[in-house]
mmCIF file of C-alpha atoms and ligand atoms in Angstrom:
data_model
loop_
_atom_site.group_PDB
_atom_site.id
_atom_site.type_symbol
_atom_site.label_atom_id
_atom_site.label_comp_id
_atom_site.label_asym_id
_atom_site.label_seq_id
_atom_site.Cartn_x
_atom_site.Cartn_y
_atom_site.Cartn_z
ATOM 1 C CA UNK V 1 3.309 35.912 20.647
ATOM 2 C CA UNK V 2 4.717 32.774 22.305
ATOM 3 C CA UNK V 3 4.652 31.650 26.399
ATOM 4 C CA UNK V 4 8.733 32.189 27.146
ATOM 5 C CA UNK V 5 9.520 30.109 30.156
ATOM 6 C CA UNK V 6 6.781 31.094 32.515
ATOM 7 C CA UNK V 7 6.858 30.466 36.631
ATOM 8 C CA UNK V 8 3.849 28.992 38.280
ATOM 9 C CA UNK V 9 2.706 32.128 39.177
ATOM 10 C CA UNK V 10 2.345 33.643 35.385
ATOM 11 C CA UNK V 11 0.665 29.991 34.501
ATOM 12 C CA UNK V 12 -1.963 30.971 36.935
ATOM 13 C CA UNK V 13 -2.901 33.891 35.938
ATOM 14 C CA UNK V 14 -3.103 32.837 32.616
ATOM 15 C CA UNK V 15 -5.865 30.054 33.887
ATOM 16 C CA UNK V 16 -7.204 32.647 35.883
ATOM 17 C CA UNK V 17 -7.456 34.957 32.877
ATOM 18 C CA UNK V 18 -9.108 31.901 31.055
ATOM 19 C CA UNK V 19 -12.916 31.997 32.470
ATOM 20 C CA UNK V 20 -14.354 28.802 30.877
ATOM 21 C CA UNK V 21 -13.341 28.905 27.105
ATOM 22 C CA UNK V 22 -16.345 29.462 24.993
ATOM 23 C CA UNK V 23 -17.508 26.683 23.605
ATOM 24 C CA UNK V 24 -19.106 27.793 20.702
ATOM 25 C CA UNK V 25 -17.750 30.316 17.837
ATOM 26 C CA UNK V 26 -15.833 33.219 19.130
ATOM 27 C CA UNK V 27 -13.369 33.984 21.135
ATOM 28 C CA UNK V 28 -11.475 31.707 24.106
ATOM 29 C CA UNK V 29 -10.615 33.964 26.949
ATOM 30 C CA UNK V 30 -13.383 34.542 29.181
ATOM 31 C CA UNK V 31 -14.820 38.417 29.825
ATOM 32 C CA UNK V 32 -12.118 38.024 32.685
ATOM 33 C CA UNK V 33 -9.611 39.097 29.854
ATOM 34 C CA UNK V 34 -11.464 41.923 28.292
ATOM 35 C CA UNK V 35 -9.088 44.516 30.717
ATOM 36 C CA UNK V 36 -6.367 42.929 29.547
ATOM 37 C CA UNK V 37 -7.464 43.106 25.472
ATOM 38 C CA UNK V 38 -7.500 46.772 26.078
ATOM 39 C CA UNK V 39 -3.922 46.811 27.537
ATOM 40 C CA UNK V 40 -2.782 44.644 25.036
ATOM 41 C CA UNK V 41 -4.352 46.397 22.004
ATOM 42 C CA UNK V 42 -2.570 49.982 23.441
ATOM 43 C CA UNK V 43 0.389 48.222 23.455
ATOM 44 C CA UNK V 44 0.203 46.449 19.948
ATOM 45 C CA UNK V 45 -0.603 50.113 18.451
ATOM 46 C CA UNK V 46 2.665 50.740 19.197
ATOM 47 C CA UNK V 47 4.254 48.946 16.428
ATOM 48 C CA UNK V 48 3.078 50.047 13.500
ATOM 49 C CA UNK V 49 3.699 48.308 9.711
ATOM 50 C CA UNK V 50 2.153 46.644 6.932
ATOM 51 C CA UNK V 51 -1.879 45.515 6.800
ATOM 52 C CA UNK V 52 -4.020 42.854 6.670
ATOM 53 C CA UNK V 53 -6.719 43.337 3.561
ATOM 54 C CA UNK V 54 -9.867 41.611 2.647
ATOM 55 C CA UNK V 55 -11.323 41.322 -0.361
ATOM 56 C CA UNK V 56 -15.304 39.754 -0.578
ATOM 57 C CA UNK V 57 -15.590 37.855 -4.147
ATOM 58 C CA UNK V 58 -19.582 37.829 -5.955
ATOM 59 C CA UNK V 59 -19.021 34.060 -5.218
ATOM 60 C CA UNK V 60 -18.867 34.150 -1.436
ATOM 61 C CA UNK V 61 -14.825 33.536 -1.324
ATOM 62 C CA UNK V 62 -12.751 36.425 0.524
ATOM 63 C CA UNK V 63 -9.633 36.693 -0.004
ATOM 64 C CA UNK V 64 -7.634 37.761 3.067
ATOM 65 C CA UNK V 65 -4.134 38.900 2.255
ATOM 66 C CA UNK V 66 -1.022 39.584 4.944
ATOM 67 C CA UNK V 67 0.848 42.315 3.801
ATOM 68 C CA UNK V 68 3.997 43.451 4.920
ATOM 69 C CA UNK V 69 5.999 42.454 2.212
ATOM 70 C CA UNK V 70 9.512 44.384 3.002
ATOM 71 C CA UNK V 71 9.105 41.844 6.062
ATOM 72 C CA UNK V 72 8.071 38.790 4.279
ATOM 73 C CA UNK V 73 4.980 39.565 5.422
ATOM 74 C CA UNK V 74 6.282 39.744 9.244
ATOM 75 C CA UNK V 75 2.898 40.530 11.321
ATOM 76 C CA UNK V 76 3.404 43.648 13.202
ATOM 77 C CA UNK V 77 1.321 45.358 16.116
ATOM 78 C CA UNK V 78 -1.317 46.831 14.073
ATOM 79 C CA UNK V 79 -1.501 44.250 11.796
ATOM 80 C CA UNK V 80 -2.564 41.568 14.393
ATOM 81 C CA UNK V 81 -4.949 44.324 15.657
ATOM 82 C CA UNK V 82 -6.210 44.601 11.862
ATOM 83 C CA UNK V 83 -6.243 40.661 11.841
ATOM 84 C CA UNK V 84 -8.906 40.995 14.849
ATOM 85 C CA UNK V 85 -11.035 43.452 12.564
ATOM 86 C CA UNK V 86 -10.937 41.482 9.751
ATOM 87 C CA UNK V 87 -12.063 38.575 11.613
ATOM 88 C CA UNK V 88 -15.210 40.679 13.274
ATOM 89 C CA UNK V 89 -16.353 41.603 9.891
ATOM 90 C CA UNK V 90 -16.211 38.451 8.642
ATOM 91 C CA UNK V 91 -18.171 37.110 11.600
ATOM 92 C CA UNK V 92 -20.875 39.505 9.992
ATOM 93 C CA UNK V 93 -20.721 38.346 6.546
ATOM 94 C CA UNK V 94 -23.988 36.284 6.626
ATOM 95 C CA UNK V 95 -23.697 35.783 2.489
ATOM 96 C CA UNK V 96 -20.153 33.943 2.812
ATOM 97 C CA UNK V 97 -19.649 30.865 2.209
ATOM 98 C CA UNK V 98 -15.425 30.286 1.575
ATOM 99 C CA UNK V 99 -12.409 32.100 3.165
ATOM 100 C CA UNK V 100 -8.428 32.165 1.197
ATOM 101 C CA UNK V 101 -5.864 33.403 3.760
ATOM 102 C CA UNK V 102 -2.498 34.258 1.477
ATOM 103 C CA UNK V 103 0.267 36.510 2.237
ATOM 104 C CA UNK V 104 1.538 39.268 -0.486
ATOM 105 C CA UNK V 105 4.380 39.505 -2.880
ATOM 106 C CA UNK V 106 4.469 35.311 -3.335
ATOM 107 C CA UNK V 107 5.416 34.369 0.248
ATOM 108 C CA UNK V 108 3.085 33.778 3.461
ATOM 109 C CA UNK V 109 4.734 35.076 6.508
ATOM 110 C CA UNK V 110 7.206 34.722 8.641
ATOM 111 C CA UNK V 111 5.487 34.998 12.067
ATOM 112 C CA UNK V 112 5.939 37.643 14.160
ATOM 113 C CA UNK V 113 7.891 41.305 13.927
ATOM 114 C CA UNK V 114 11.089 40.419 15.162
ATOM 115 C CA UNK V 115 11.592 43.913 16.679
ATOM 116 C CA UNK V 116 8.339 43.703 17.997
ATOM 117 C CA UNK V 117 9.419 40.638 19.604
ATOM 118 C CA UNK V 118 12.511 42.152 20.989
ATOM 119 C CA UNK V 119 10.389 45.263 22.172
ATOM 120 C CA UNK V 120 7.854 43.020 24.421
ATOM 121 C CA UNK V 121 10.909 41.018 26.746
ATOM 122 C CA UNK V 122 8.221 41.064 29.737
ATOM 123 C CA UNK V 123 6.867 37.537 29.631
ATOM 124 C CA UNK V 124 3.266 38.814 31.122
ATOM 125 C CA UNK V 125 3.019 41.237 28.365
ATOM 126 C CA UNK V 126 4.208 38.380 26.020
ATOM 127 C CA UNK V 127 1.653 36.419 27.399
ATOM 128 C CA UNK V 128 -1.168 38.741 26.807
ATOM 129 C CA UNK V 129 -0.087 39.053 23.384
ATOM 130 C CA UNK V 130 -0.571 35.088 23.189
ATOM 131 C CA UNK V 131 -3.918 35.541 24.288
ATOM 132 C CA UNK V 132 -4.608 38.470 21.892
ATOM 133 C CA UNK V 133 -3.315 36.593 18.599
ATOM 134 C CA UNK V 134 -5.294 32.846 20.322
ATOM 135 C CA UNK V 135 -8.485 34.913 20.484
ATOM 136 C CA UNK V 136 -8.097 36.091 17.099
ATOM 137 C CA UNK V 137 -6.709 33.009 15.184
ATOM 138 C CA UNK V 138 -9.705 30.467 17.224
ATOM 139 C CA UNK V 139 -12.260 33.027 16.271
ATOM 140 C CA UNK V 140 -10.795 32.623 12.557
ATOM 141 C CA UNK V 141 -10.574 29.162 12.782
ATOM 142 C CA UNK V 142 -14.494 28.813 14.307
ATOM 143 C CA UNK V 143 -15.957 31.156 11.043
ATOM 144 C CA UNK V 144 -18.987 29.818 9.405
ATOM 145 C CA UNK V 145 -16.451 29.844 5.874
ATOM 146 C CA UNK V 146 -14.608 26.733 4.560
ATOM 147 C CA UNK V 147 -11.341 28.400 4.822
ATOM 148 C CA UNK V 148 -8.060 27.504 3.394
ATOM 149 C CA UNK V 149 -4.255 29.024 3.669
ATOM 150 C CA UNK V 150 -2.433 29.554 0.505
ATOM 151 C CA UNK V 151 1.257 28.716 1.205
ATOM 152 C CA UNK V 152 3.079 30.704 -1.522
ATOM 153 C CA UNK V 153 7.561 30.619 -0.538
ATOM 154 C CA UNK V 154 7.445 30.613 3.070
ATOM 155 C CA UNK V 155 5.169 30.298 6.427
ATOM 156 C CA UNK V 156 7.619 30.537 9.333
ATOM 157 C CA UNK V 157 7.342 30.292 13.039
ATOM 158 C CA UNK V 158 3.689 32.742 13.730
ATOM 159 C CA UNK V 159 3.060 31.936 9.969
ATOM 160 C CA UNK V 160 3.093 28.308 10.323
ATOM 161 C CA UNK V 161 0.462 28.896 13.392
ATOM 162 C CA UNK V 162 -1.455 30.826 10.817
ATOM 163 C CA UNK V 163 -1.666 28.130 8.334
ATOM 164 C CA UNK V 164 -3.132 26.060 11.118
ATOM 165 C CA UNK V 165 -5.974 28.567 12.333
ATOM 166 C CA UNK V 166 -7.916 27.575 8.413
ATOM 167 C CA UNK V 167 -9.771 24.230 7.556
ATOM 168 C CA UNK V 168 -7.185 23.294 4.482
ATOM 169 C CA UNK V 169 -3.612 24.292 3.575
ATOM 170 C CA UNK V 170 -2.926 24.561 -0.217
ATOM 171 C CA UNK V 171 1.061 25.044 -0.757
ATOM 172 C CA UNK V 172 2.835 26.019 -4.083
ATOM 173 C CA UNK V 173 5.664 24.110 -5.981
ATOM 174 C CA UNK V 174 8.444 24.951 -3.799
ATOM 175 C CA UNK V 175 6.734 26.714 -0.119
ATOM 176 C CA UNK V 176 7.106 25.451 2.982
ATOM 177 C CA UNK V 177 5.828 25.281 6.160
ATOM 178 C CA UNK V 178 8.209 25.607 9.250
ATOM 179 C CA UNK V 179 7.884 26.047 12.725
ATOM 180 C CA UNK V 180 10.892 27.530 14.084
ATOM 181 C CA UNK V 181 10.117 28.234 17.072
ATOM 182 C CA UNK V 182 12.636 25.791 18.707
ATOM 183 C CA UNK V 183 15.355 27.761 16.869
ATOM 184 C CA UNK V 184 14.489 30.746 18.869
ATOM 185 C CA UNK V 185 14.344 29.059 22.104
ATOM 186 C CA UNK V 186 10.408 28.819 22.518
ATOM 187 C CA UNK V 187 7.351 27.220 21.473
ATOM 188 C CA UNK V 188 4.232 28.352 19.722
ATOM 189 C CA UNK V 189 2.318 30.690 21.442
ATOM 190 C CA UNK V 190 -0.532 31.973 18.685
ATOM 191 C CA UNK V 191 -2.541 28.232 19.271
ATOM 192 C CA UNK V 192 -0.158 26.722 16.593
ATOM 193 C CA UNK V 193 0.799 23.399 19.064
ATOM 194 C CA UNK V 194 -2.798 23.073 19.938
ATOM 195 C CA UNK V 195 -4.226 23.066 16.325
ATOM 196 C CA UNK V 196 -1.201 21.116 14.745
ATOM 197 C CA UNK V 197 -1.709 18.173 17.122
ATOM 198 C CA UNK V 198 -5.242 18.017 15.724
ATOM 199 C CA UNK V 199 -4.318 18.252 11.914
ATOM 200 C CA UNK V 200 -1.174 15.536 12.053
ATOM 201 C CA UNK V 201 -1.442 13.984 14.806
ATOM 202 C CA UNK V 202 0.900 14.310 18.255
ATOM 203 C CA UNK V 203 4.152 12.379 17.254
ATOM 204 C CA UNK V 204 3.755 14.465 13.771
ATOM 205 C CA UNK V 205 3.608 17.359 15.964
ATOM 206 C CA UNK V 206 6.086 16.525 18.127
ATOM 207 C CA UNK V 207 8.434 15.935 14.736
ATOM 208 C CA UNK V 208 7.885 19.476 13.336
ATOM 209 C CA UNK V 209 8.067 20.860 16.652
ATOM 210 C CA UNK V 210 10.646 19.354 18.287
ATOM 211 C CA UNK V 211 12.877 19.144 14.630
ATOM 212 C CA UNK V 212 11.582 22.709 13.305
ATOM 213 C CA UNK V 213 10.913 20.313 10.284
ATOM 214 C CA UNK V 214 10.879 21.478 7.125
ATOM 215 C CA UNK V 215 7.571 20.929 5.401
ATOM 216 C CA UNK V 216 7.536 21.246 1.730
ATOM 217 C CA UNK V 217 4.478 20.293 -0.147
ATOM 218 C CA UNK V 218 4.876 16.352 -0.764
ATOM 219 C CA UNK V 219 6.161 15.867 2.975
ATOM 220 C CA UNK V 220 2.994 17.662 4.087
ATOM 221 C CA UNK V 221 0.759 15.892 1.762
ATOM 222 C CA UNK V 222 2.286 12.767 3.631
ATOM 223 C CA UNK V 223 1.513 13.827 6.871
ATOM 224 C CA UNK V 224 -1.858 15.708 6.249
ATOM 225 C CA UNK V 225 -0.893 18.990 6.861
ATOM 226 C CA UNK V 226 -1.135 19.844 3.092
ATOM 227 C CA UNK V 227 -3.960 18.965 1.197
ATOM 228 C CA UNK V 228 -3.097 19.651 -2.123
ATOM 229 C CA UNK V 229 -0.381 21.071 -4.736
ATOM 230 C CA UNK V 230 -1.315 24.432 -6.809
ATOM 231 C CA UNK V 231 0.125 26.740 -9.940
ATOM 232 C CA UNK V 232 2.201 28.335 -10.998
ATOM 233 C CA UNK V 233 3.368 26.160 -13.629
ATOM 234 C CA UNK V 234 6.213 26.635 -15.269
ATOM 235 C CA UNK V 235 6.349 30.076 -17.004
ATOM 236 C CA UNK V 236 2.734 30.946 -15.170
ATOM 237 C CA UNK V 237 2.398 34.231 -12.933
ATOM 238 C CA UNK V 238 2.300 34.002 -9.796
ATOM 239 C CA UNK V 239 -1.380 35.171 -9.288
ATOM 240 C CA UNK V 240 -2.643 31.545 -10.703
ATOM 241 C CA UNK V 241 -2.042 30.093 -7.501
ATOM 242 C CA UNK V 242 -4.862 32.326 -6.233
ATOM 243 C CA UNK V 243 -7.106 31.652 -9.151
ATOM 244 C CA UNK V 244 -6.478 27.790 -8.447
ATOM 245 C CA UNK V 245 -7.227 27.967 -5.050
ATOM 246 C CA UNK V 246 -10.259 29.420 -5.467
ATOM 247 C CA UNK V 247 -10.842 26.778 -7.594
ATOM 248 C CA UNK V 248 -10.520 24.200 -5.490
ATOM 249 C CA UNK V 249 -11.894 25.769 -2.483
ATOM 250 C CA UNK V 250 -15.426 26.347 -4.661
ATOM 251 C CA UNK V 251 -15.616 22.888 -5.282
ATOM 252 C CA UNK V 252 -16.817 22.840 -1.121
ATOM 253 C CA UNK V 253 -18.541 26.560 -1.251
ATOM 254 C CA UNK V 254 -21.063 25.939 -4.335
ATOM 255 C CA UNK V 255 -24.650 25.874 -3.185
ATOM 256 C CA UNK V 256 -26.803 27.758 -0.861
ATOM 257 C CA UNK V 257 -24.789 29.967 2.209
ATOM 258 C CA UNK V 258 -27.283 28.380 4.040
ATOM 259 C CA UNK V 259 -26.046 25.169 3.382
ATOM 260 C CA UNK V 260 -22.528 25.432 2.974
ATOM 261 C CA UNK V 261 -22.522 27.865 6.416
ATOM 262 C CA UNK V 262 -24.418 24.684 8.242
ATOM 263 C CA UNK V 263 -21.717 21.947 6.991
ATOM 264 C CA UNK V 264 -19.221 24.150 8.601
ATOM 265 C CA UNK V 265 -21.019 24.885 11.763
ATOM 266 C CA UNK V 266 -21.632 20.983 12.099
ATOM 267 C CA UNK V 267 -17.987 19.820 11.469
ATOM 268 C CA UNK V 268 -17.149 22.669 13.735
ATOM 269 C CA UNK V 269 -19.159 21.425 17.010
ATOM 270 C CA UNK V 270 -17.915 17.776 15.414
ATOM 271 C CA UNK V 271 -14.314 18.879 16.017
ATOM 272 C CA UNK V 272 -14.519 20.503 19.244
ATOM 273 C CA UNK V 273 -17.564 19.371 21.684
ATOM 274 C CA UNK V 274 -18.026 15.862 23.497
ATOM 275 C CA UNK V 275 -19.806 13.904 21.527
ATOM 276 C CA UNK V 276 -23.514 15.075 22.787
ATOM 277 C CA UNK V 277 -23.016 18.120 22.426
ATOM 278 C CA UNK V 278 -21.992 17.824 19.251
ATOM 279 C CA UNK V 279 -25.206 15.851 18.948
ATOM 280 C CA UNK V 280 -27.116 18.531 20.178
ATOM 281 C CA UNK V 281 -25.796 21.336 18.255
ATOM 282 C CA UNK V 282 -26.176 18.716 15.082
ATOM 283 C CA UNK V 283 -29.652 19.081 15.893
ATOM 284 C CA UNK V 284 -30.114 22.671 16.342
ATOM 285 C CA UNK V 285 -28.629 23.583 12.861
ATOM 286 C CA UNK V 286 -30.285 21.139 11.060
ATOM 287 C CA UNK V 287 -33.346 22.626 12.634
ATOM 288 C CA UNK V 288 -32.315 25.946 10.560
ATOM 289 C CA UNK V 289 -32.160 23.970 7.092
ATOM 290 C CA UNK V 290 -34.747 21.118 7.140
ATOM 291 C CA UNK V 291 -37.724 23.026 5.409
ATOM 292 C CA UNK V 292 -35.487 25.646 4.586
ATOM 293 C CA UNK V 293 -35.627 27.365 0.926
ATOM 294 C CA UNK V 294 -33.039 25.337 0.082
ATOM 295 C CA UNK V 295 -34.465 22.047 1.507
ATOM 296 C CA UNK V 296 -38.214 22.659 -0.424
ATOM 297 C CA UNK V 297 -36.239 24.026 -3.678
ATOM 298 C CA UNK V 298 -34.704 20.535 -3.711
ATOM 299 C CA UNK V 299 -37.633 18.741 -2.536
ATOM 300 C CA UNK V 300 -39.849 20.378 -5.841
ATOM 301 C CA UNK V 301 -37.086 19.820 -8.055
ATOM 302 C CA UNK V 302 -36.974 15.697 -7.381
ATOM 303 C CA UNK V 303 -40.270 15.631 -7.709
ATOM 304 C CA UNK V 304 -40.098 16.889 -11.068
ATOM 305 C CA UNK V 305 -38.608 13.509 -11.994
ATOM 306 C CA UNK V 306 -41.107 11.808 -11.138
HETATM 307 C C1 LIG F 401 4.460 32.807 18.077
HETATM 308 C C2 LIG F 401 5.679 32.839 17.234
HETATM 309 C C3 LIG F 401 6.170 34.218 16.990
HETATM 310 C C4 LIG F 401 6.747 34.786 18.215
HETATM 311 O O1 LIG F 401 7.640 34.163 18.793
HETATM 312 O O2 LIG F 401 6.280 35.867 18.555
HETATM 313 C C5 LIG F 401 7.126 34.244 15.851
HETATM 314 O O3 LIG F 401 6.724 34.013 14.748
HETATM 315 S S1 LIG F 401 8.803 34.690 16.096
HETATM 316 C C6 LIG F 401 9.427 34.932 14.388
HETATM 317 C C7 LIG F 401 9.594 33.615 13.706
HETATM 318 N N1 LIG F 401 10.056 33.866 12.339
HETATM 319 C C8 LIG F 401 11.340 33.788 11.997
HETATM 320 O O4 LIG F 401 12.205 33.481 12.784
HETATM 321 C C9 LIG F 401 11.655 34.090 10.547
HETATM 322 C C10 LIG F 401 12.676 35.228 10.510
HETATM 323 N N2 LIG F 401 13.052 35.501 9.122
HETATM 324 C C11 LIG F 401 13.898 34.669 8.436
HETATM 325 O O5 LIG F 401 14.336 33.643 8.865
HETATM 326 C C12 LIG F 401 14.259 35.129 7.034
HETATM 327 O O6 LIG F 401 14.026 36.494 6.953
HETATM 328 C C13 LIG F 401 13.442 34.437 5.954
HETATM 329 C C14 LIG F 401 11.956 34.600 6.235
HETATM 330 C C15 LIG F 401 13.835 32.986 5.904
HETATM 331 C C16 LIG F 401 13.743 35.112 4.604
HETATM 332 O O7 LIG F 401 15.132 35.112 4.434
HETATM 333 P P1 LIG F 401 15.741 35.885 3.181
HETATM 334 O O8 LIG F 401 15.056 35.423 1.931
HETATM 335 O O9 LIG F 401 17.203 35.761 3.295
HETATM 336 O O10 LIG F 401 15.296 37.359 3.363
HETATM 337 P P2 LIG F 401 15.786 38.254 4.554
HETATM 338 O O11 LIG F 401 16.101 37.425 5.746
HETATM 339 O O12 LIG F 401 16.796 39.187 4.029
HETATM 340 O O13 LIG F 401 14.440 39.029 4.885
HETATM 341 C C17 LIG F 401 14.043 40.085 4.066
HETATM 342 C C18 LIG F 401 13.695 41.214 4.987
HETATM 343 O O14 LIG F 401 12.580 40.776 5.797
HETATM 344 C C19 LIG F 401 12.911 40.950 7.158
HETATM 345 N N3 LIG F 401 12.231 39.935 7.947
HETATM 346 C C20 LIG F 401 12.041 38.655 7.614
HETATM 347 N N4 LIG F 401 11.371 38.015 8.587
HETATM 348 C C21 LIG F 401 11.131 38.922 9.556
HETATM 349 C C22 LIG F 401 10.498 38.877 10.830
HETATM 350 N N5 LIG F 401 9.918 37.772 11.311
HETATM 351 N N6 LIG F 401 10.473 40.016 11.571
HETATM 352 C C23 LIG F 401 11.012 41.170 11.103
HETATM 353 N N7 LIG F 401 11.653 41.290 9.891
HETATM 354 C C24 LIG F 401 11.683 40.150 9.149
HETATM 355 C C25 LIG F 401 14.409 40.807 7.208
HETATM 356 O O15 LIG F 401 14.899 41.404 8.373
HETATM 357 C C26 LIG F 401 14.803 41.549 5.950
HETATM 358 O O16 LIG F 401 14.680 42.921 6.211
HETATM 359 P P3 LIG F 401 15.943 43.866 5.909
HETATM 360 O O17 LIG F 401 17.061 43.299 6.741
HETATM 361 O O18 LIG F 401 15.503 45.228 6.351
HETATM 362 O O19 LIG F 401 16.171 43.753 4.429
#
């Protein structure tokens, strides 16, 4: 959910509720926050709707799918609890290797449940639920999958976020990408601000932020926040953007999980440590492929040519 105008005193106890943010995969708020998950997720039950599915492919792509499509895919309570789920047991899924985030019925989502939204005025509670759907998007984001939103129609306000919490964007002729948040008097809230400065840049940021920009698909090619046009053509069903994706997306996941689960973990401490610590964990996960199965198969195939 987003921070409405918050006094000094709910800004503390927000950093308060922060403990030092993990730096490694999982989640950001401390254990300081682990009360206030359980308050939160009581609360969140409340508003029930729609569901968050997850389909594991033979190739190592899942497909994650929003669903809530008599809400344009609007997340509701449960479904940001079900996001959380589907996010643990992918965190277990030591065989994958890709990740397709797409919403149902041709369109991605349009943030949050407005009557959800209406439901929670109390800005702690609103708060809390901006820690719950942070938490749950960074641990998303920090998965040992090359992941990638499919932006079918439109990805609005909590949706936009969403697109943000995966590696790549894909959009279809005609999608966009919007944050609206200005429009409704706040500002991201589910990490969207943090991530989108790190995609496009701050004065891009500040552009679709400040402007609730429209993004279609060449404007975000332009600015890097897309990274690439798919189906359906002309007279095509809608399901071969999907197919395409995964397409695309496989030209990154083929090879060993080892492999492909070790790019991402190295990009990944890349992205987010200082520089020696990136250096460090460089080292460590190299550690777990050099002499590897996939390292000797390599090793006995070149020396084949020979
Ligand atoms: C952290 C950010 C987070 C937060 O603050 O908590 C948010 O994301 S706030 C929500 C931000 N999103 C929006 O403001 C988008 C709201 N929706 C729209 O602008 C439009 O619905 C649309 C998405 C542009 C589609 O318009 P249109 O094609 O005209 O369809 P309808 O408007 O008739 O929508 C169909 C149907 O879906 C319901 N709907 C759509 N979005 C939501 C939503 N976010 N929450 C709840 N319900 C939503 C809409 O009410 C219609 O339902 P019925 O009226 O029952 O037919």
């Amino acid at each position: 959910m987003v921070l409405r105008c918050v006094g000094r005193h709910l800004l503390t106890t927000a950093h308060n509720a922060l403990g030092r943010p993990s730096r490694r995969g999982g989640a950001v708020y401390g254990s300081a926050y682990a009360v206030q998950q359980e308050e939160i997720r009581q609360k969140l039950q409340g508003f029930p709707g729609g569901s968050i599915n997850l389909v594991k492919l033979e190739s190592g792509i899942a497909v994650m799918t929003i669903s809530n499509p008599a809400r344009m895919n609007a997340f509701s309570g449960t479904m940001m609890l079900e996001l959380q789920d589907r996010v643990s047991e992918l965190e277990e899924w030591t065989e994958g290797k890709g990740l397709i985030v797409r919403g149902d019925a041709a369109t991605f989502c349009s943030g949050s449940d407005l009557n959800a939204v209406q439901a929670i005025s109390d800005p702690q509670e609103g708060m809390k639920m901006c820690m719950f759907m942070q938490n749950a998007l960074t641990r998303l984001l920090r998965l040992p999958l090359i992941s990638v939103a499919l932006v079918e129609g439109r990805a609005l306000g909590g949706g936009a976020e969403l697109t943000t919490s995966c590696d790549f964007r894909l959009m279809t002729v005609g999608s966009e990408i919007r944050f609206v948040h200005k429009h409704m008097g706040l500002v991201p809230g589910w990490g969207g601000a943090a991530r989108l400065v790190r995609i496009v840049g701050s004065q891009n940021a500040l552009k679709l932020l400040a402007g609730a920009q429209k993004v279609d698909p060449a404007y975000g090619e332009q600015i890097g926040l897309s990274d690439g046009v798919v189906g359906p053509r002309e007279g095509e069903a809608a399901e071969a953007a999907l197919g395409e994706a995964e397409q695309w997306l496989s030209n990154f996941t083929r090879g060993p999980a080892s492999v492909i689960r070790a790019v991402k973990k190295v990009v990944l401490s890349g992205r987010e440590l200082p520089l020696e610590d990136a250096l460090r964990t460089e080292r460590d996960v190299f550690g777990t492929v050099w002499g590897g199965p996939a390292n000797l198969d390599a090793l006995a195939r070149k020396s084949k040519h020979k």
